[in-house]
mmCIF file of C-alpha atoms in Angstrom:
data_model
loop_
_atom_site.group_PDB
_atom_site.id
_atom_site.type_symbol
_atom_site.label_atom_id
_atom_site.label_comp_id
_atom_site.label_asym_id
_atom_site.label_seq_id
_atom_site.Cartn_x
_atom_site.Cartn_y
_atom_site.Cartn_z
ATOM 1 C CA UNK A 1 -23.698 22.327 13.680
ATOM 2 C CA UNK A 2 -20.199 20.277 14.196
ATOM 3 C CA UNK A 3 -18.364 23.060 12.276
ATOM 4 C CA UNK A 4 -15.301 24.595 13.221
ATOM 5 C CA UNK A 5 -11.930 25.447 11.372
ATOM 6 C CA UNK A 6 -10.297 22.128 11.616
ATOM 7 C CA UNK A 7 -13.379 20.901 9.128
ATOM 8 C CA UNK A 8 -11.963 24.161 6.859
ATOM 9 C CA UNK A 9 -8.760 22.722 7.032
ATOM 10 C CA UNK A 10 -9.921 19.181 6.425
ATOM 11 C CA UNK A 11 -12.370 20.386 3.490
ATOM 12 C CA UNK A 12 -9.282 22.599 1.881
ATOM 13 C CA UNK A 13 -6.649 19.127 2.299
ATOM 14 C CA UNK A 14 -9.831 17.354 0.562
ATOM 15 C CA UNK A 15 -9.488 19.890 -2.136
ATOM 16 C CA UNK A 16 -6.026 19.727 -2.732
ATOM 17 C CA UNK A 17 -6.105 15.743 -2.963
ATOM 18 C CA UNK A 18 -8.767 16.227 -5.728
ATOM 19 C CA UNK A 19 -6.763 18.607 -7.409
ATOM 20 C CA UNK A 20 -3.596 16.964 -7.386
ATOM 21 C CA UNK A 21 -5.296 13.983 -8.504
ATOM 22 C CA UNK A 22 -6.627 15.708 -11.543
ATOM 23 C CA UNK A 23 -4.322 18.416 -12.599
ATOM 24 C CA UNK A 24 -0.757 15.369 -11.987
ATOM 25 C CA UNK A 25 -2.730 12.426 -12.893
ATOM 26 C CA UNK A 26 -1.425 11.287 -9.162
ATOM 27 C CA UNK A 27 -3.165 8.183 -8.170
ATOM 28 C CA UNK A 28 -6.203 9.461 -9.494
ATOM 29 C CA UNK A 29 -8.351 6.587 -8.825
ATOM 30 C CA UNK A 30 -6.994 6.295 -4.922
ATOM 31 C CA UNK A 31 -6.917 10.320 -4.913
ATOM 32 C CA UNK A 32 -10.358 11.300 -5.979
ATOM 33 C CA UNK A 33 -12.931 9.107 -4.030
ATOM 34 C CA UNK A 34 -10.609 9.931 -0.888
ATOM 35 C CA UNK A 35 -10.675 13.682 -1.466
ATOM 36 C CA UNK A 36 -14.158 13.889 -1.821
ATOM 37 C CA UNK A 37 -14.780 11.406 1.125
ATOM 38 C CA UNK A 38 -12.817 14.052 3.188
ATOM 39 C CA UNK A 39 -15.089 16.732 2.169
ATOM 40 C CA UNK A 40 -18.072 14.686 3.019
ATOM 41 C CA UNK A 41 -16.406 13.677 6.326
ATOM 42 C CA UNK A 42 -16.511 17.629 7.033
ATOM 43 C CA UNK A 43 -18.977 19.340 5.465
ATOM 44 C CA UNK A 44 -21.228 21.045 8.701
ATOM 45 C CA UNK A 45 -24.627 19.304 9.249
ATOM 46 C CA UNK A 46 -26.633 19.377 12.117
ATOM 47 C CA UNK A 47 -25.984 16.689 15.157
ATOM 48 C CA UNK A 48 -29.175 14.828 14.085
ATOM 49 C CA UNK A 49 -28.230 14.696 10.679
ATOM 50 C CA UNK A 50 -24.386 13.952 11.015
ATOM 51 C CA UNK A 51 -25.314 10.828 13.180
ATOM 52 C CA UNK A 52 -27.941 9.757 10.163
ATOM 53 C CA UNK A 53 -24.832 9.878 7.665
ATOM 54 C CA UNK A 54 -21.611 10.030 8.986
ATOM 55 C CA UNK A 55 -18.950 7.213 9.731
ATOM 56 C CA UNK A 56 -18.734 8.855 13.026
ATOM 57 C CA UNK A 57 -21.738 9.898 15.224
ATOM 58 C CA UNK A 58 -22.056 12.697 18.275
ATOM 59 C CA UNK A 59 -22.854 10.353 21.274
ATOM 60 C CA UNK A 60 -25.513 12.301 23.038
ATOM 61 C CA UNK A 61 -23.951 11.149 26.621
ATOM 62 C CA UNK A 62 -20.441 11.806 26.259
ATOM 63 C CA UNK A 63 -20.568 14.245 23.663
ATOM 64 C CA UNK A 64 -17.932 11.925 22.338
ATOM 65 C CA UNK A 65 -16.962 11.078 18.226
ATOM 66 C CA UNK A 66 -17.688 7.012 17.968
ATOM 67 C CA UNK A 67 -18.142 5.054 14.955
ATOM 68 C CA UNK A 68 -21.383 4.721 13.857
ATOM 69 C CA UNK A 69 -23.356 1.279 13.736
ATOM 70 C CA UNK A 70 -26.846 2.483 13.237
ATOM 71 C CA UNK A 71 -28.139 0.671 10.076
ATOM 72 C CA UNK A 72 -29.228 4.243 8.963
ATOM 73 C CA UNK A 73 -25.676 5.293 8.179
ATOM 74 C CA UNK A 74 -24.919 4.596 4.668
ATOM 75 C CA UNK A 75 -21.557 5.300 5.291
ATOM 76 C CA UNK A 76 -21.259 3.792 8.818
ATOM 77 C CA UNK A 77 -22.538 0.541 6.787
ATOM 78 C CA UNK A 78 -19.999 0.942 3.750
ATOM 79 C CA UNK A 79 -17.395 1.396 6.521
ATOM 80 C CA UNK A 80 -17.924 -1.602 8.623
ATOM 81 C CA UNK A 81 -16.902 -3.381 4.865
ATOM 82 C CA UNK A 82 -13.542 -1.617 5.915
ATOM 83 C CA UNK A 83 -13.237 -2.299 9.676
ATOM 84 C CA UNK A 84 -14.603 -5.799 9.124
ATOM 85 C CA UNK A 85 -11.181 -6.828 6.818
ATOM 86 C CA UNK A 86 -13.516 -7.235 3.333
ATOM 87 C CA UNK A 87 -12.816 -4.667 1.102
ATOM 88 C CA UNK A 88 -8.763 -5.339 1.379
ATOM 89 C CA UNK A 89 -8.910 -8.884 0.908
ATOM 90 C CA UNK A 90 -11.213 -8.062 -2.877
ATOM 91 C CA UNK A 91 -8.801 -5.752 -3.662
ATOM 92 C CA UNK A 92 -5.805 -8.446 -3.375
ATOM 93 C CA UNK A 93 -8.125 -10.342 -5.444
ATOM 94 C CA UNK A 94 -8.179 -8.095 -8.119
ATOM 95 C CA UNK A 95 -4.438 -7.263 -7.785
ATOM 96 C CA UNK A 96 -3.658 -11.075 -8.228
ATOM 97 C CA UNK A 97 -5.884 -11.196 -11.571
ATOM 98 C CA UNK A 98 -3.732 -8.717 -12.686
ATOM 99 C CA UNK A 99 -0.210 -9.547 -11.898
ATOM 100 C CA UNK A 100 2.177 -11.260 -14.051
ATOM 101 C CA UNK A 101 4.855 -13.023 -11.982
ATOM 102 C CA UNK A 102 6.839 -14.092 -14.864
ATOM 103 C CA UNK A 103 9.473 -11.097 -13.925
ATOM 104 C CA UNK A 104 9.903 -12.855 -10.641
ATOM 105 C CA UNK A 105 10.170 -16.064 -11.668
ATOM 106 C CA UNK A 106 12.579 -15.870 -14.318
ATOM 107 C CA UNK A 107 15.139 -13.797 -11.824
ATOM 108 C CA UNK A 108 13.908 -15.504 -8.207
ATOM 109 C CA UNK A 109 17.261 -13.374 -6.912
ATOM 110 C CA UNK A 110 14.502 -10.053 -6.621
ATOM 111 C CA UNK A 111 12.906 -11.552 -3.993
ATOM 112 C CA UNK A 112 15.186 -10.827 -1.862
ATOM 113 C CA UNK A 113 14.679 -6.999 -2.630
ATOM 114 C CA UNK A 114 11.408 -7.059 -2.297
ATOM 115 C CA UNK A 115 11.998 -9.129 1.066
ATOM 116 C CA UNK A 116 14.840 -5.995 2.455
ATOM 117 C CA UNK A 117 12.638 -3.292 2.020
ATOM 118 C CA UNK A 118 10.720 -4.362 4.406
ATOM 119 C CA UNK A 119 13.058 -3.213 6.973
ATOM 120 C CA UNK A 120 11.018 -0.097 7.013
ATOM 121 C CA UNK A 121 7.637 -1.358 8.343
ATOM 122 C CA UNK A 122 10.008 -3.342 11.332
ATOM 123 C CA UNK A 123 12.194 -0.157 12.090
ATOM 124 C CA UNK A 124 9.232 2.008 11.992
ATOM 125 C CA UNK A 125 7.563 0.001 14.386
ATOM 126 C CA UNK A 126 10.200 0.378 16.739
ATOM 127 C CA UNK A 127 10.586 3.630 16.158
ATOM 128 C CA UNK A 128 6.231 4.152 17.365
ATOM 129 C CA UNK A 129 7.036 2.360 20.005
ATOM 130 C CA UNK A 130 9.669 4.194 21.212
ATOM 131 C CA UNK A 131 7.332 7.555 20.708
ATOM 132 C CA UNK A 132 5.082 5.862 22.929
ATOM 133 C CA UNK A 133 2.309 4.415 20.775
ATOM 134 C CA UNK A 134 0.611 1.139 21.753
ATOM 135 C CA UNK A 135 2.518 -2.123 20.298
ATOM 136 C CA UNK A 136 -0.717 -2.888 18.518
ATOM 137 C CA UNK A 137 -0.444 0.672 17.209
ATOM 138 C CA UNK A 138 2.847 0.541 16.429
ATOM 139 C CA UNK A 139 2.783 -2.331 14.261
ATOM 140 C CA UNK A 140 0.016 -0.644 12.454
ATOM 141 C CA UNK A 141 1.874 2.698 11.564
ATOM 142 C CA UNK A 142 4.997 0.598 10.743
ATOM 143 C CA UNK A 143 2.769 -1.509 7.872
ATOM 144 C CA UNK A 144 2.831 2.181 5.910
ATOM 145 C CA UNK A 145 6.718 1.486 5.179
ATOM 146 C CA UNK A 146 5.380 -1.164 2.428
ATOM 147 C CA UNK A 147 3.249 1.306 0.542
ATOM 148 C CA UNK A 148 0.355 -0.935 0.435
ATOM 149 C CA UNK A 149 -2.863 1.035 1.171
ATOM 150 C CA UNK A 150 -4.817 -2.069 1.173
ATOM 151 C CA UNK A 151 -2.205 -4.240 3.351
ATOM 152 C CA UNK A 152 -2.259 -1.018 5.984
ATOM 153 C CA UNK A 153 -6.032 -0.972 5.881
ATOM 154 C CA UNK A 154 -6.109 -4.368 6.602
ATOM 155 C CA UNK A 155 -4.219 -4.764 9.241
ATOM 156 C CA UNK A 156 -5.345 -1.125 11.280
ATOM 157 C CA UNK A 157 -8.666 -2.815 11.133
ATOM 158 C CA UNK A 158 -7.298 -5.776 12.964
ATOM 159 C CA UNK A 159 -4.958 -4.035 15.218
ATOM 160 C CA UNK A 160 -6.439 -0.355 16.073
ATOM 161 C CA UNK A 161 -9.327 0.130 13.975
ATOM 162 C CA UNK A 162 -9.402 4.169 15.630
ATOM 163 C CA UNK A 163 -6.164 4.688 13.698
ATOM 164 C CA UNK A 164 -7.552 3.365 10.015
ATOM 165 C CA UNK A 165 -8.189 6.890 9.081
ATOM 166 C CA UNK A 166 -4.747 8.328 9.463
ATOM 167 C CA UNK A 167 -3.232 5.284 8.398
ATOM 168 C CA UNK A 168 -4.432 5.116 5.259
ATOM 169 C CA UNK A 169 -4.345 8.414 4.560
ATOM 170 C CA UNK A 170 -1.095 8.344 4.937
ATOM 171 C CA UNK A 171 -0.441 5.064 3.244
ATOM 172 C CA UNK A 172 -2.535 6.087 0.007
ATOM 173 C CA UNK A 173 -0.361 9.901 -0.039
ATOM 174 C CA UNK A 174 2.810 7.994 -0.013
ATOM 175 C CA UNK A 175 1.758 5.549 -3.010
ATOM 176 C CA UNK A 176 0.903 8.828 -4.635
ATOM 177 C CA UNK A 177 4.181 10.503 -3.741
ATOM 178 C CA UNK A 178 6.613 7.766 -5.344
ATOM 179 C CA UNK A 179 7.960 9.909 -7.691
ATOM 180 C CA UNK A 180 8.996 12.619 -5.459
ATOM 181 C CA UNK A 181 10.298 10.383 -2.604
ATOM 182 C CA UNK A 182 12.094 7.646 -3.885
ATOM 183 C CA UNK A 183 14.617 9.743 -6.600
ATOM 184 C CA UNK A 184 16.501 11.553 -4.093
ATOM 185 C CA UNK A 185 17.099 8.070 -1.983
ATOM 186 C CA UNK A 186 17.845 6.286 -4.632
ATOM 187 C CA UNK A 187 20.676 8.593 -6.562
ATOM 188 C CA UNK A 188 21.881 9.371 -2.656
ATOM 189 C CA UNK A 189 22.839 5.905 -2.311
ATOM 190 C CA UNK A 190 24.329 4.723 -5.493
ATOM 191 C CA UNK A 191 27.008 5.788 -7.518
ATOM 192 C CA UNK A 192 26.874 6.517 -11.559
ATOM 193 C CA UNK A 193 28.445 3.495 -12.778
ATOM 194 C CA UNK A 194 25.913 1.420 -11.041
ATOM 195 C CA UNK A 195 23.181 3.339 -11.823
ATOM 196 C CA UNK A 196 24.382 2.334 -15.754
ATOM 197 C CA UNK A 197 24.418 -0.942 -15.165
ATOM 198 C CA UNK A 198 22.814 -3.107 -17.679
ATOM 199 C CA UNK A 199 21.308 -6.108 -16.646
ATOM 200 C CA UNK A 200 20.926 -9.147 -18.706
ATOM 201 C CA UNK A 201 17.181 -9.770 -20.097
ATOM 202 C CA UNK A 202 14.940 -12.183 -18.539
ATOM 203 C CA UNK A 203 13.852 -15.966 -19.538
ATOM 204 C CA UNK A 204 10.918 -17.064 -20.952
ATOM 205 C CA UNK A 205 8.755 -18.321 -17.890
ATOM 206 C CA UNK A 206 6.961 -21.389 -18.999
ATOM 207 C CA UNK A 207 2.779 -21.875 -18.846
ATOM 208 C CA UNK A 208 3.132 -24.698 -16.424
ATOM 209 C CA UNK A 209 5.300 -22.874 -14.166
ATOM 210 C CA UNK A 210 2.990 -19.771 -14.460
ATOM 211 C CA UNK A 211 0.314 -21.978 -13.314
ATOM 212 C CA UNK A 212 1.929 -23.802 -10.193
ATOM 213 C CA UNK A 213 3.430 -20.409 -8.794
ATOM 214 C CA UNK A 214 0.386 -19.450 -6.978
ATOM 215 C CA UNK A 215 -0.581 -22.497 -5.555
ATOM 216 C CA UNK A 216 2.946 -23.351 -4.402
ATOM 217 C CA UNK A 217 3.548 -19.917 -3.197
ATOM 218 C CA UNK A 218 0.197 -19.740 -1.407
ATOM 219 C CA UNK A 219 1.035 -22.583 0.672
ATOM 220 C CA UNK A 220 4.688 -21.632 1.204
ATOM 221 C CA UNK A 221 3.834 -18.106 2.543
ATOM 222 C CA UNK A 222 0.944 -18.914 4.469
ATOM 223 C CA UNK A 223 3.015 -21.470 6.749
ATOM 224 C CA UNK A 224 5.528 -18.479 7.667
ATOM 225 C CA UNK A 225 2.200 -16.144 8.516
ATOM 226 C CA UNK A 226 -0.888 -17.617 8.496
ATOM 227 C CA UNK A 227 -2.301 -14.341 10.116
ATOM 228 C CA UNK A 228 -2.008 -13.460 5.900
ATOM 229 C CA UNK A 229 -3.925 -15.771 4.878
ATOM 230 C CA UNK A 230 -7.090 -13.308 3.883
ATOM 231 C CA UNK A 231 -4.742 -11.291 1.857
ATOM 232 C CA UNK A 232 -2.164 -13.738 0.462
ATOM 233 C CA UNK A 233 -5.201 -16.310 0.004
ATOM 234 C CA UNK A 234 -6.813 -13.648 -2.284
ATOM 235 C CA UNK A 235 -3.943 -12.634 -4.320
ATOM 236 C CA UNK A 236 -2.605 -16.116 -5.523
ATOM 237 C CA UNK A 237 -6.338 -17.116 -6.358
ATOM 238 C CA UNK A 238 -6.823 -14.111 -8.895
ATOM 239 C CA UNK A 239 -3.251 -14.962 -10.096
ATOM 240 C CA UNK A 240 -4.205 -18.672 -10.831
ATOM 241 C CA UNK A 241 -7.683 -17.082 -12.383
ATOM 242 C CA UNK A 242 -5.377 -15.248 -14.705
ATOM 243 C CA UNK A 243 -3.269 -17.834 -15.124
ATOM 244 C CA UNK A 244 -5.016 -20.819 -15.689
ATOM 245 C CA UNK A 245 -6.516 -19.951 -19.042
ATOM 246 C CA UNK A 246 -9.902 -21.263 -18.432
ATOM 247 C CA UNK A 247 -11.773 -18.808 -16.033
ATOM 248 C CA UNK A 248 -11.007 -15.816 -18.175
ATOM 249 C CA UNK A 249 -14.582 -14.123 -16.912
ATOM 250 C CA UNK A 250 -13.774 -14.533 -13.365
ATOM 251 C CA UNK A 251 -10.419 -12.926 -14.171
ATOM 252 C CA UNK A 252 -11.859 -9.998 -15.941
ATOM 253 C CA UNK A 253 -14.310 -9.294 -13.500
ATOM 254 C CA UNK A 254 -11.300 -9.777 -10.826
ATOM 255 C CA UNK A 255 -9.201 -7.253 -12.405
ATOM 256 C CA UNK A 256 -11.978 -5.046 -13.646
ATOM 257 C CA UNK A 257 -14.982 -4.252 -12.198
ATOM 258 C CA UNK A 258 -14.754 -6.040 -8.203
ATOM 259 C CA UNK A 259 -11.854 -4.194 -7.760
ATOM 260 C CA UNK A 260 -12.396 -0.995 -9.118
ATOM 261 C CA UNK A 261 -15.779 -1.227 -6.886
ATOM 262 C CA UNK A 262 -13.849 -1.874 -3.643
ATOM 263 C CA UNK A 263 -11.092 0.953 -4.750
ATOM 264 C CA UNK A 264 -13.794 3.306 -5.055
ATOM 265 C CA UNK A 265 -15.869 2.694 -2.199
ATOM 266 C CA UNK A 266 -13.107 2.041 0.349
ATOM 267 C CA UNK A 267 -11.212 5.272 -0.792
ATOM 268 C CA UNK A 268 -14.512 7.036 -0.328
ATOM 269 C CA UNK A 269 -15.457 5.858 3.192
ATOM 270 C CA UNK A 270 -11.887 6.122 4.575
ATOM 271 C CA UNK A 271 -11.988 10.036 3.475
ATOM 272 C CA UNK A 272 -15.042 10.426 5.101
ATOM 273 C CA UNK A 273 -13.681 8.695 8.169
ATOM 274 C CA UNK A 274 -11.357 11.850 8.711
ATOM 275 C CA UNK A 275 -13.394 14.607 10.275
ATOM 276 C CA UNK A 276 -10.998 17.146 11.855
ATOM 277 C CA UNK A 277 -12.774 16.373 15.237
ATOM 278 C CA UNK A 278 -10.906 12.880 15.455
ATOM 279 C CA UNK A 279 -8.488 13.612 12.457
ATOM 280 C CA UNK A 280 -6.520 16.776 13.452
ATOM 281 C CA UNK A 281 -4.201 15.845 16.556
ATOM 282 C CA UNK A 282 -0.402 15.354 17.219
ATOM 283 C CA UNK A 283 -1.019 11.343 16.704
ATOM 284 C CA UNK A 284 -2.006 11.744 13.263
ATOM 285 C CA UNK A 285 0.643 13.966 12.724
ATOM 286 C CA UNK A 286 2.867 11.573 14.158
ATOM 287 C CA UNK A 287 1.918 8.762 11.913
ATOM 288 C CA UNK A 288 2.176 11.022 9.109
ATOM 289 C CA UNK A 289 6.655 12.070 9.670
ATOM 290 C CA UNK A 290 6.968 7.913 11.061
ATOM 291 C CA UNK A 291 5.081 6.904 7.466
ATOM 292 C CA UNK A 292 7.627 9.171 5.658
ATOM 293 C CA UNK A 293 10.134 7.663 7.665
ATOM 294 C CA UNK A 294 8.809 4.457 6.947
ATOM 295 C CA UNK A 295 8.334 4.487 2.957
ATOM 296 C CA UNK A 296 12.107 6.483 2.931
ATOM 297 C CA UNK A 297 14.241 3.298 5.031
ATOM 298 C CA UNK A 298 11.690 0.865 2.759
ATOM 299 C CA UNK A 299 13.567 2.109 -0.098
ATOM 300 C CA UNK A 300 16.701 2.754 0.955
ATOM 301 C CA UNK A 301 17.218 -0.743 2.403
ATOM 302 C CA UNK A 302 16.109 -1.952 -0.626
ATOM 303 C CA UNK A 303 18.776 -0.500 -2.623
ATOM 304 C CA UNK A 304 21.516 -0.834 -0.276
ATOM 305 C CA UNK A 305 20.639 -4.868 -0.101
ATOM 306 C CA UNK A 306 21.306 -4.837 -3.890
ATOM 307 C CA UNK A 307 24.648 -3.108 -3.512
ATOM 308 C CA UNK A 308 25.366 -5.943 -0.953
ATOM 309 C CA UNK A 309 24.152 -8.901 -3.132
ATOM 310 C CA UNK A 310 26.397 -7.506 -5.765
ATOM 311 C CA UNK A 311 29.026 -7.748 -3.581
ATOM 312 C CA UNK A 312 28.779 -11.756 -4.146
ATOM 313 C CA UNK A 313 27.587 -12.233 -8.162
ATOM 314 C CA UNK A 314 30.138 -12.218 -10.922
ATOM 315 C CA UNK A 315 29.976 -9.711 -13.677
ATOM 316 C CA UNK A 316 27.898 -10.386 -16.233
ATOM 317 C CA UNK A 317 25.059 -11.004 -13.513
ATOM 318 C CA UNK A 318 25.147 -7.973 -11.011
ATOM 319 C CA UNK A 319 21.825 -6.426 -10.306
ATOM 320 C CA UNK A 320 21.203 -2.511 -11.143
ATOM 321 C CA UNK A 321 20.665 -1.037 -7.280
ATOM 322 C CA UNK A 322 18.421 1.058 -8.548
ATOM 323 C CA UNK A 323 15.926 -2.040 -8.956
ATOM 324 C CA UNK A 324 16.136 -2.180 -5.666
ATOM 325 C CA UNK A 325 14.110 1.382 -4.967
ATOM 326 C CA UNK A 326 11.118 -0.969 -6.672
ATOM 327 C CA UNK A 327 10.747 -3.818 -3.331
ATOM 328 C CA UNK A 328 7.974 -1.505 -2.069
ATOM 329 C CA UNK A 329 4.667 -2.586 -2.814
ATOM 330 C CA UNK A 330 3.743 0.460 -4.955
ATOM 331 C CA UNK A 331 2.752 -1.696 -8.065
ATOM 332 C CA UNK A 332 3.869 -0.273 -10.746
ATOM 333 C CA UNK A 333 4.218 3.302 -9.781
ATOM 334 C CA UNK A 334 8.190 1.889 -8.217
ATOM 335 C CA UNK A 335 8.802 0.465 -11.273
ATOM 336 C CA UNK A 336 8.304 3.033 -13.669
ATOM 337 C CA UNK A 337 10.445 5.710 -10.923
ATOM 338 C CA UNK A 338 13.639 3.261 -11.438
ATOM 339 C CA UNK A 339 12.931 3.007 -14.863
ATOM 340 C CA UNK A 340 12.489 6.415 -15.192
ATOM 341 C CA UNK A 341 16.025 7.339 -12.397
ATOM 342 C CA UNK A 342 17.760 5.192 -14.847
ATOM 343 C CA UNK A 343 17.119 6.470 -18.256
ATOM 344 C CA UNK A 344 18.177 9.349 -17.107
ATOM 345 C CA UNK A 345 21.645 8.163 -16.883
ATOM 346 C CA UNK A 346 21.178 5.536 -19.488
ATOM 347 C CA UNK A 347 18.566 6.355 -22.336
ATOM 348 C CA UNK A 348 19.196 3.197 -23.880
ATOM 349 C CA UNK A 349 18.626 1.253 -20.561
ATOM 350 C CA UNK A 350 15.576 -0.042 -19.659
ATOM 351 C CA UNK A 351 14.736 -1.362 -15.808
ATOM 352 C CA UNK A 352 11.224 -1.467 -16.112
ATOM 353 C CA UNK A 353 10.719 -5.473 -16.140
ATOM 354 C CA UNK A 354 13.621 -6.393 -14.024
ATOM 355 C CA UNK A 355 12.174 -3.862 -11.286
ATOM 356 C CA UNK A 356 8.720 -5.750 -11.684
ATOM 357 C CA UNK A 357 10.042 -8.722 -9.979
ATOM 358 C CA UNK A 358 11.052 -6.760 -6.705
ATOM 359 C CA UNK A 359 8.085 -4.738 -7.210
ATOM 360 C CA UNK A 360 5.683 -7.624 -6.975
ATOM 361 C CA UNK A 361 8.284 -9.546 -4.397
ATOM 362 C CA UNK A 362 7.256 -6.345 -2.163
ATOM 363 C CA UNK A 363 3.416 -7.440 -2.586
ATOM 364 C CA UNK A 364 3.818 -10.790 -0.859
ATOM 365 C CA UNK A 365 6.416 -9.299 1.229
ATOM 366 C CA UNK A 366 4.302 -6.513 2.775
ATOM 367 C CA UNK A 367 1.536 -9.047 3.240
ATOM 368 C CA UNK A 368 3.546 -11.418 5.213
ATOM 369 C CA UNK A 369 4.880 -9.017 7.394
ATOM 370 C CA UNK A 370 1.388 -7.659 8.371
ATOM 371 C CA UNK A 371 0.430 -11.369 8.468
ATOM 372 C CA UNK A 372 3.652 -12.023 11.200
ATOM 373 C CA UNK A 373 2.603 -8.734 13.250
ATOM 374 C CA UNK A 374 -1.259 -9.749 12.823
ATOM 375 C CA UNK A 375 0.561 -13.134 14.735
ATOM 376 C CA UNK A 376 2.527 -11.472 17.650
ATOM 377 C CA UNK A 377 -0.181 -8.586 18.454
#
């Protein structure tokens, strides 16, 4: 048997993500297949048996945990979707058949929010370094500052596949934690009046320009990182699905079914990917206070960068800061916390679609900066 108490830890953390999911309706559909991945990740089996079904298997020589490859691993074949890059790239594909961009597009300003939070991922990746991870490594725990499970999976598998499980742990709890984290940061760093600031309401964003956003911005973002391209390729084709008005089908099934699928299947296998064998050490602790760290400068700089821009618009056309909280990548669980931050200062105004534009800004954003590290390392 590979039991010891670090699986009873693991099994009890497993718990508590299902229950959280269930009882606070917290990222339920991220929550639950990871939670119960974690307590299939731990639950004791013999050696023989564990090698047969785990992501990880006992080699005999070194007594060492290694991913398994054996084609009689269901999960060790699941999780080669993960290490391989696939499931994140279906995901963006299902994330693009969903997204409007009209928010964006009618106030092109709140791409610059979503382009200032990303100071996290780039200061946390200093910050790794500095604690002595690998650059590689580093540039992997720094991707958590965007709050894009998907992006961080992606680019773990690319960079230090041994860390995925950690990572995206860690990446996935953060999306989940949004509305704990982000209020304190945001009313810590702007004052009352701002926080009441009403901003004007948005333009009507034309078919035509709906349509040539994804192609234009496809070809735009992939010249500044190419290393995107699996990511950034995926999410402006299932916007054009969605937008074109003639492959409705291939939208729905985008938005529906393929991506709900990969969700489901990748949360499942990465939770199984943490037994407490390779799981519980001071590196995943680590990555778990420089993620924290991470997500909390993502949204700070975010909100101080609107304070600056406001600095240099006339009244009349000053942005709320708070908007800026929403340049993470956490679609739309940002949004509604600045919505929600701001009603409670305002009842009568509402943030929700002017944060959408940072809030899907932070999308592309996190991609291209996991595309640019994907480049250097």
């Amino acid at each position: 048997m590979n039991f010891s108490y670090k699986n009873l830890i693991m099994i009890v953390v497993g718990l508590l993500f299902i229950t959280i999911a269930i009882r606070k309706d917290y990222e339920p559909l991220l929550l639950v297949p990871i939670g119960f991945g974690i307590l299939v990740g731990n639950i004791p089996l013999p050696v023989q048996l564990f090698n047969s079904l785990s992501v990880y298997m006992i080699d005999p020589l070194t007594h060492q945990y290694v991913f398994n490859t054996t084609s009689n691993s269901v999960l060790g074949i699941i999780y080669s979707f993960v290490t391989s890059g696939v499931f994140p790239p279906l995901i963006f594909l299902g994330i693009g058949a969903m997204t409007d961009f009209s928010t964006l597009l009618s106030n092109p300003k709140t791409i610059l929010l979503g382009a200032a939070a990303q100071i996290g991922i780039f200061s946390t990746f200093i910050g790794a370094l500095l604690l002595k991870f690998t650059p590689a490594q580093a540039a992997s725990i720094g991707i958590i500052g965007g709050a894009d499970g998907p992006t961080a999976i992606f680019l773990t598998s690319k960079l230090a596949p041994a860390l995925i499980g950690p990572i995206a742990i860690a990446a996935y709890s953060y999306m989940g934690l949004v509305p704990i984290i982000q209020p304190p940061i945001m009313k810590l760093l702007t004052t009352a009046k701002e926080r009441r600031i009403r901003m004007k309401p948005s333009r009507k964003v034309t078919r035509i320009e709906k349509i040539i956003f994804p192609i234009v911005a496809f070809i735009v973002t992939t010249f500044i990182a190419p290393g995107a391209i699996p990511l950034l390729g995926m999410l402006f084709f299932g916007n054009l699905l969605k937008e074109s008005g003639v492959t409705g089908r291939l939208a729905k099934t985008a938005s529906s079914s393929l991506i709900d699928i990969s969700t489901m299947l990748l949360g499942l296998v990465v939770g199984a990917s943490t037994t407490a064998q390779v799981f519980l050490n001071t590196r995943s602790i680590l990555i778990f206070v420089l993620g924290c760290l991470a997500f909390a400068v993502a949204t700070a700089g975010g909100v101080l960068f609107a304070k600056l821009m406001n600095l240099f618009l006339r009244e009349g056309r000053k942005v709320n800061p708070l908007i800026g909280a929403a340049g993470v990548s956490a679609v739309p669980d940002s949004a509604r916390v600045v919505e929600m931050v701001g009603r409670q200062f305002d009842p009568d105004n509402h943030l929700l679609m002017h944060a959408m534009g940072p809030n899907v800004a932070g999308v592309i954003g996190s991609a291209i900066a996991a595309g640019i590290l994907l480049g250097i390392f």
